[in-house]
Tab-separated table of C-alpha atoms and ligand atoms in Angstrom:
chain	number	residue	atom	x	y	z
A	155	UNK	CA	51.936	71.591	172.446
A	156	UNK	CA	51.409	75.252	172.570
A	157	UNK	CA	47.402	76.319	173.163
A	158	UNK	CA	46.469	78.492	169.191
A	159	UNK	CA	43.000	78.876	168.642
A	160	UNK	CA	41.633	81.697	166.360
A	161	UNK	CA	39.042	84.028	166.179
A	162	UNK	CA	37.233	83.922	162.498
A	163	UNK	CA	34.837	86.570	161.233
A	164	UNK	CA	32.889	86.704	157.868
A	165	UNK	CA	34.074	90.308	157.007
A	166	UNK	CA	30.130	90.853	155.737
A	167	UNK	CA	28.841	93.231	158.126
A	168	UNK	CA	29.989	94.792	161.817
A	169	UNK	CA	31.193	92.737	164.825
A	170	UNK	CA	28.242	92.676	167.509
A	171	UNK	CA	28.038	91.750	171.035
A	172	UNK	CA	27.716	87.489	170.115
A	173	UNK	CA	31.363	87.899	168.575
A	174	UNK	CA	32.871	89.941	170.869
A	175	UNK	CA	31.971	87.584	174.063
A	176	UNK	CA	33.278	84.764	171.214
A	177	UNK	CA	36.874	86.505	170.411
A	178	UNK	CA	37.347	87.684	174.058
A	179	UNK	CA	36.454	84.013	175.360
A	180	UNK	CA	39.280	82.828	172.768
A	181	UNK	CA	41.565	85.717	173.590
A	182	UNK	CA	41.226	84.861	177.414
A	183	UNK	CA	41.438	81.431	177.195
A	184	UNK	CA	44.674	81.673	175.172
A	185	UNK	CA	46.371	83.589	177.756
A	186	UNK	CA	45.316	81.601	180.111
A	187	UNK	CA	46.823	79.091	178.624
A	188	UNK	CA	50.154	81.336	177.548
A	189	UNK	CA	49.024	80.179	174.003
A	190	UNK	CA	48.081	82.163	170.598
A	191	UNK	CA	45.275	83.843	169.925
A	192	UNK	CA	44.618	84.496	166.205
A	193	UNK	CA	42.785	86.573	163.522
A	194	UNK	CA	41.679	85.355	160.575
A	195	UNK	CA	38.672	86.813	157.777
A	196	UNK	CA	36.532	84.450	156.768
A	197	UNK	CA	36.047	86.219	153.062
A	198	UNK	CA	35.200	83.367	151.053
A	199	UNK	CA	31.752	84.758	150.180
A	200	UNK	CA	33.259	87.496	148.095
A	201	UNK	CA	29.932	88.588	147.072
A	202	UNK	CA	29.345	90.226	150.612
A	203	UNK	CA	32.735	90.649	152.349
A	204	UNK	CA	33.960	94.253	152.100
A	205	UNK	CA	37.703	94.904	153.110
A	206	UNK	CA	35.989	98.000	155.276
A	207	UNK	CA	34.121	95.309	157.617
A	208	UNK	CA	37.582	93.881	157.683
A	209	UNK	CA	38.899	97.133	158.912
A	210	UNK	CA	36.279	97.832	161.382
A	211	UNK	CA	36.901	94.291	162.776
A	212	UNK	CA	40.210	94.783	163.688
A	213	UNK	CA	39.706	98.405	164.701
A	214	UNK	CA	36.783	97.280	167.276
A	215	UNK	CA	38.559	94.053	168.361
A	216	UNK	CA	41.891	95.972	169.416
A	217	UNK	CA	39.659	98.917	170.996
A	218	UNK	CA	38.459	95.840	173.014
A	219	UNK	CA	42.089	95.189	174.091
A	220	UNK	CA	43.014	91.949	172.004
A	221	UNK	CA	45.799	91.848	170.674
A	222	UNK	CA	47.540	88.730	167.844
A	223	UNK	CA	50.004	88.040	165.432
A	224	UNK	CA	50.344	89.624	161.244
A	225	UNK	CA	49.379	89.243	158.883
A	226	UNK	CA	46.190	88.153	158.774
A	227	UNK	CA	45.536	84.582	156.986
A	228	UNK	CA	42.781	85.591	154.536
A	229	UNK	CA	40.594	83.184	152.879
A	230	UNK	CA	40.174	84.367	149.487
A	231	UNK	CA	43.888	84.470	149.289
A	232	UNK	CA	43.785	80.798	149.271
A	233	UNK	CA	41.780	79.269	146.308
A	234	UNK	CA	45.122	76.876	145.556
A	235	UNK	CA	45.215	75.148	148.775
A	236	UNK	CA	41.849	74.450	148.278
A	237	UNK	CA	41.830	73.617	144.830
A	238	UNK	CA	44.412	70.783	145.478
A	239	UNK	CA	42.411	69.089	148.448
A	240	UNK	CA	39.542	69.173	145.834
A	241	UNK	CA	41.433	67.257	143.506
A	242	UNK	CA	43.001	64.676	145.662
A	243	UNK	CA	39.346	64.244	147.306
A	244	UNK	CA	38.409	64.239	143.552
A	245	UNK	CA	41.075	61.578	142.462
A	246	UNK	CA	40.065	59.246	145.061
A	247	UNK	CA	36.661	59.729	143.677
A	248	UNK	CA	34.961	61.077	147.020
A	249	UNK	CA	33.455	63.974	144.879
A	250	UNK	CA	30.636	64.378	142.476
A	251	UNK	CA	29.369	67.147	140.328
A	252	UNK	CA	25.868	69.038	140.966
A	253	UNK	CA	23.796	70.751	139.098
A	254	UNK	CA	20.832	71.258	141.643
A	255	UNK	CA	18.770	74.604	142.384
A	256	UNK	CA	17.582	75.051	145.979
A	257	UNK	CA	14.134	74.384	144.740
A	258	UNK	CA	14.830	70.869	142.672
A	259	UNK	CA	16.619	70.141	146.312
A	260	UNK	CA	13.251	71.330	148.485
A	261	UNK	CA	10.985	69.517	145.219
A	262	UNK	CA	13.291	65.677	145.073
A	263	UNK	CA	13.559	66.361	148.924
A	264	UNK	CA	9.390	66.445	149.193
A	265	UNK	CA	9.023	63.046	146.709
A	266	UNK	CA	5.930	60.938	148.108
A	267	UNK	CA	9.185	57.900	147.791
A	268	UNK	CA	12.139	59.752	149.817
A	269	UNK	CA	9.506	59.910	153.301
A	270	UNK	CA	9.791	63.218	155.875
A	271	UNK	CA	12.293	65.288	154.120
A	272	UNK	CA	15.576	65.169	156.715
A	273	UNK	CA	16.953	68.621	158.122
A	274	UNK	CA	21.204	68.247	158.382
A	275	UNK	CA	23.237	70.908	159.416
A	276	UNK	CA	22.588	73.127	156.030
A	277	UNK	CA	19.682	72.310	155.398
A	278	UNK	CA	17.576	69.670	153.508
A	279	UNK	CA	19.503	66.730	153.267
A	280	UNK	CA	20.760	66.501	149.741
A	281	UNK	CA	18.480	63.606	148.503
A	282	UNK	CA	21.104	62.124	145.794
A	283	UNK	CA	19.554	63.419	142.441
A	284	UNK	CA	23.123	63.676	140.593
A	285	UNK	CA	24.936	61.374	142.953
A	286	UNK	CA	26.876	58.860	140.361
A	287	UNK	CA	26.351	55.420	140.609
A	288	UNK	CA	29.926	54.767	140.120
A	289	UNK	CA	33.145	57.144	141.559
A	290	UNK	CA	33.198	60.515	139.111
A	291	UNK	CA	36.379	60.409	137.021
A	292	UNK	CA	37.929	63.075	134.634
A	293	UNK	CA	39.208	66.271	135.148
A	294	UNK	CA	38.183	68.471	138.335
A	295	UNK	CA	34.711	70.381	136.798
A	296	UNK	CA	33.886	73.622	137.294
A	297	UNK	CA	31.419	72.867	139.446
A	298	UNK	CA	29.411	72.803	142.603
A	299	UNK	CA	30.294	69.723	144.082
A	300	UNK	CA	29.661	67.445	146.667
A	301	UNK	CA	30.846	64.697	149.275
A	302	UNK	CA	29.817	61.393	148.388
A	303	UNK	CA	29.091	60.877	152.097
A	304	UNK	CA	28.247	56.959	151.613
A	305	UNK	CA	31.746	56.617	150.074
A	306	UNK	CA	33.406	59.007	152.495
A	307	UNK	CA	31.970	58.172	155.858
A	308	UNK	CA	34.014	56.969	158.527
A	309	UNK	CA	33.424	56.637	162.241
A	310	UNK	CA	34.686	60.120	163.796
A	311	UNK	CA	35.501	61.230	167.672
A	312	UNK	CA	35.898	64.413	168.935
A	313	UNK	CA	36.609	66.314	172.141
A	314	UNK	CA	34.132	68.751	173.641
A	315	UNK	CA	35.198	71.382	176.656
A	316	UNK	CA	31.897	73.772	175.861
A	317	UNK	CA	30.448	71.563	178.516
A	318	UNK	CA	31.381	70.367	181.964
A	319	UNK	CA	31.916	68.006	182.165
A	320	UNK	CA	34.468	67.715	179.270
A	321	UNK	CA	33.405	64.766	177.020
A	322	UNK	CA	34.334	63.022	173.928
A	323	UNK	CA	31.750	62.968	171.215
A	324	UNK	CA	31.362	59.677	169.177
A	325	UNK	CA	29.644	59.424	165.408
A	326	UNK	CA	29.476	56.438	163.979
A	327	UNK	CA	29.002	56.252	159.569
A	328	UNK	CA	25.780	55.600	159.090
A	329	UNK	CA	24.530	58.790	161.411
A	330	UNK	CA	26.900	60.823	159.043
A	331	UNK	CA	25.316	59.060	155.690
A	332	UNK	CA	21.443	59.765	157.399
A	333	UNK	CA	22.228	63.066	158.827
A	334	UNK	CA	24.822	64.785	157.185
A	335	UNK	CA	24.575	63.709	153.542
A	336	UNK	CA	26.266	65.060	150.301
A	337	UNK	CA	27.806	68.438	151.782
A	338	UNK	CA	28.435	70.793	149.226
A	339	UNK	CA	32.927	71.367	149.158
A	340	UNK	CA	32.982	73.825	146.267
A	341	UNK	CA	30.621	76.115	145.321
A	342	UNK	CA	31.030	77.683	141.602
A	343	UNK	CA	30.948	81.247	142.518
A	344	UNK	CA	33.495	80.818	145.579
A	345	UNK	CA	35.879	78.103	145.737
A	346	UNK	CA	35.562	75.853	148.439
A	347	UNK	CA	32.766	76.197	150.412
A	348	UNK	CA	32.812	76.971	154.502
A	349	UNK	CA	33.351	73.405	155.757
A	350	UNK	CA	36.742	72.417	153.839
A	351	UNK	CA	38.141	76.081	153.806
A	352	UNK	CA	37.558	76.407	157.686
A	353	UNK	CA	38.746	72.641	157.687
A	354	UNK	CA	42.167	73.596	155.754
A	355	UNK	CA	42.605	76.492	157.378
A	356	UNK	CA	42.474	75.428	161.142
A	357	UNK	CA	44.814	72.697	160.102
A	358	UNK	CA	47.841	75.521	158.353
A	359	UNK	CA	47.019	77.574	161.219
A	360	UNK	CA	48.556	74.493	163.570
A	361	UNK	CA	45.182	75.282	166.009
A	362	UNK	CA	45.051	73.191	168.689
A	363	UNK	CA	41.122	75.053	170.142
A	364	UNK	CA	38.786	75.558	168.211
A	365	UNK	CA	36.390	77.831	170.062
A	366	UNK	CA	32.915	79.359	168.403
A	367	UNK	CA	29.453	79.783	168.808
A	368	UNK	CA	26.958	76.432	169.462
A	369	UNK	CA	25.258	77.748	166.585
A	370	UNK	CA	28.332	75.710	164.693
A	371	UNK	CA	27.873	72.277	166.772
A	372	UNK	CA	26.821	70.744	163.917
A	373	UNK	CA	28.565	71.753	161.786
A	374	UNK	CA	31.770	69.952	163.462
A	375	UNK	CA	31.337	66.145	162.498
A	376	UNK	CA	31.945	67.176	158.963
A	377	UNK	CA	34.912	69.165	159.703
A	378	UNK	CA	36.163	66.345	161.896
A	379	UNK	CA	35.257	63.830	158.884
A	380	UNK	CA	37.334	66.195	156.461
A	381	UNK	CA	40.247	66.478	159.015
A	382	UNK	CA	39.872	62.285	159.084
A	383	UNK	CA	40.078	62.380	154.864
A	384	UNK	CA	42.582	64.754	154.312
A	385	UNK	CA	44.742	62.974	157.276
A	386	UNK	CA	44.610	66.284	159.373
A	387	UNK	CA	44.833	66.824	162.903
A	388	UNK	CA	41.691	67.145	164.402
A	389	UNK	CA	42.029	70.431	167.517
A	390	UNK	CA	39.926	69.909	170.605
A	391	UNK	CA	36.526	71.959	169.684
A	392	UNK	CA	34.491	74.329	172.877
A	393	UNK	CA	31.220	75.554	171.620
A	394	UNK	CA	30.140	78.567	173.729
A	395	UNK	CA	26.447	79.678	174.793
A	396	UNK	CA	25.047	82.348	172.065
A	397	UNK	CA	24.558	85.955	173.430
A	398	UNK	CA	20.489	86.107	173.272
A	399	UNK	CA	19.178	89.591	173.014
A	400	UNK	CA	16.276	90.637	176.030
A	401	UNK	CA	13.319	88.327	173.922
A	402	UNK	CA	15.678	85.502	173.481
A	403	UNK	CA	16.487	85.980	170.263
A	404	UNK	CA	20.151	85.223	168.687
A	405	UNK	CA	21.998	88.481	167.682
A	406	UNK	CA	22.716	89.212	163.874
A	407	UNK	CA	24.793	90.947	162.085
A	408	UNK	CA	21.712	93.292	160.736
A	409	UNK	CA	21.275	94.448	164.180
A	410	UNK	CA	23.075	97.000	164.112
A	411	UNK	CA	21.928	98.243	167.807
A	412	UNK	CA	23.879	95.476	168.638
A	413	UNK	CA	27.106	96.360	166.955
A	414	UNK	CA	30.295	97.551	169.143
A	415	UNK	CA	30.599	100.300	166.587
A	416	UNK	CA	26.800	101.357	168.310
A	417	UNK	CA	28.089	100.661	171.868
A	418	UNK	CA	31.603	102.366	170.969
A	419	UNK	CA	29.429	105.612	169.482
A	420	UNK	CA	27.555	105.482	173.037
A	421	UNK	CA	30.619	105.832	175.171
A	422	UNK	CA	30.513	102.749	176.508
A	423	UNK	CA	34.233	101.514	177.650
A	424	UNK	CA	35.865	97.455	176.892
A	425	UNK	CA	35.226	97.059	180.777
A	426	UNK	CA	31.587	98.372	179.953
A	427	UNK	CA	31.085	95.919	177.178
A	428	UNK	CA	33.136	92.730	179.205
A	429	UNK	CA	30.220	93.961	182.028
A	430	UNK	CA	27.122	93.449	179.989
A	431	UNK	CA	28.342	90.178	178.712
A	432	UNK	CA	29.002	88.885	182.350
A	433	UNK	CA	32.888	87.914	181.030
B	68	LIG	N1	32.993	82.715	159.555
B	68	LIG	C1	32.478	82.030	160.353
B	68	LIG	C2	31.313	82.992	161.356
B	68	LIG	O1	31.419	84.194	161.294
B	68	LIG	C3	32.741	80.977	161.909
B	68	LIG	C4	33.733	79.923	161.329
B	68	LIG	C5	34.124	79.424	162.290
B	68	LIG	O2	34.475	79.832	163.834
B	68	LIG	O3	34.607	78.083	162.097
B	68	LIG	O4	30.390	82.136	161.853
């Protein structure tokens, strides 16, 4: 099977050194395996995504010496695909509509009978306020939709190659219920949530290797579980170290000083960037 990987930035700001590291690693691993490197725009969040940032990202990556096939897949054009997956999960009684605000969730999770509020990959674990006793039915509502984890969870496993030696990670259904909970799969303003979008995109692009920062490691169990629920293949995962500043702080998009565009304007070369990143 041909090695296929992708770099999937959200075009909500400039690329910084951390993105450059991730993109170059994925590109270099694909090249070493005689495989394919794809670029994908994670532009589900239309309130924050800008075509100018998408154009700048392509320009920066080209400057770094990276190349990829066209056209570039854009999540904003895939709402029909996402909706049909939501319809499937809804028809199987695995989703429920949720009207809780963040404040509602904070208040419910902090209620005395709940014990200590637990955090999962998406923040506070949903306390179950809107979760129905019997599976929801009828037409798919235009609402925030959560996965009913107690009904959906299964034991899962995936291969992680970002550590040496590579290992298989097993996660039980009980762990998913307890430590992940009812994750959001559809947002009212965006259609799919990040988790659903990324799983469907990776499957449709036949991605065999997901190479991304270790900040997304905790999200991977959600993705693998969704793959199992939707009968999609599970790629190999490679979570790499994060690039930090000299104080050990993770680089953020708004950290313009680390934007590739800033280094370019200062006259640095792509080789300088590779040297800076030790890659
Ligand atoms: N769009 C995500 C980000 O910029 C990455 C998604 C992924 O690699 O799965 O953090």
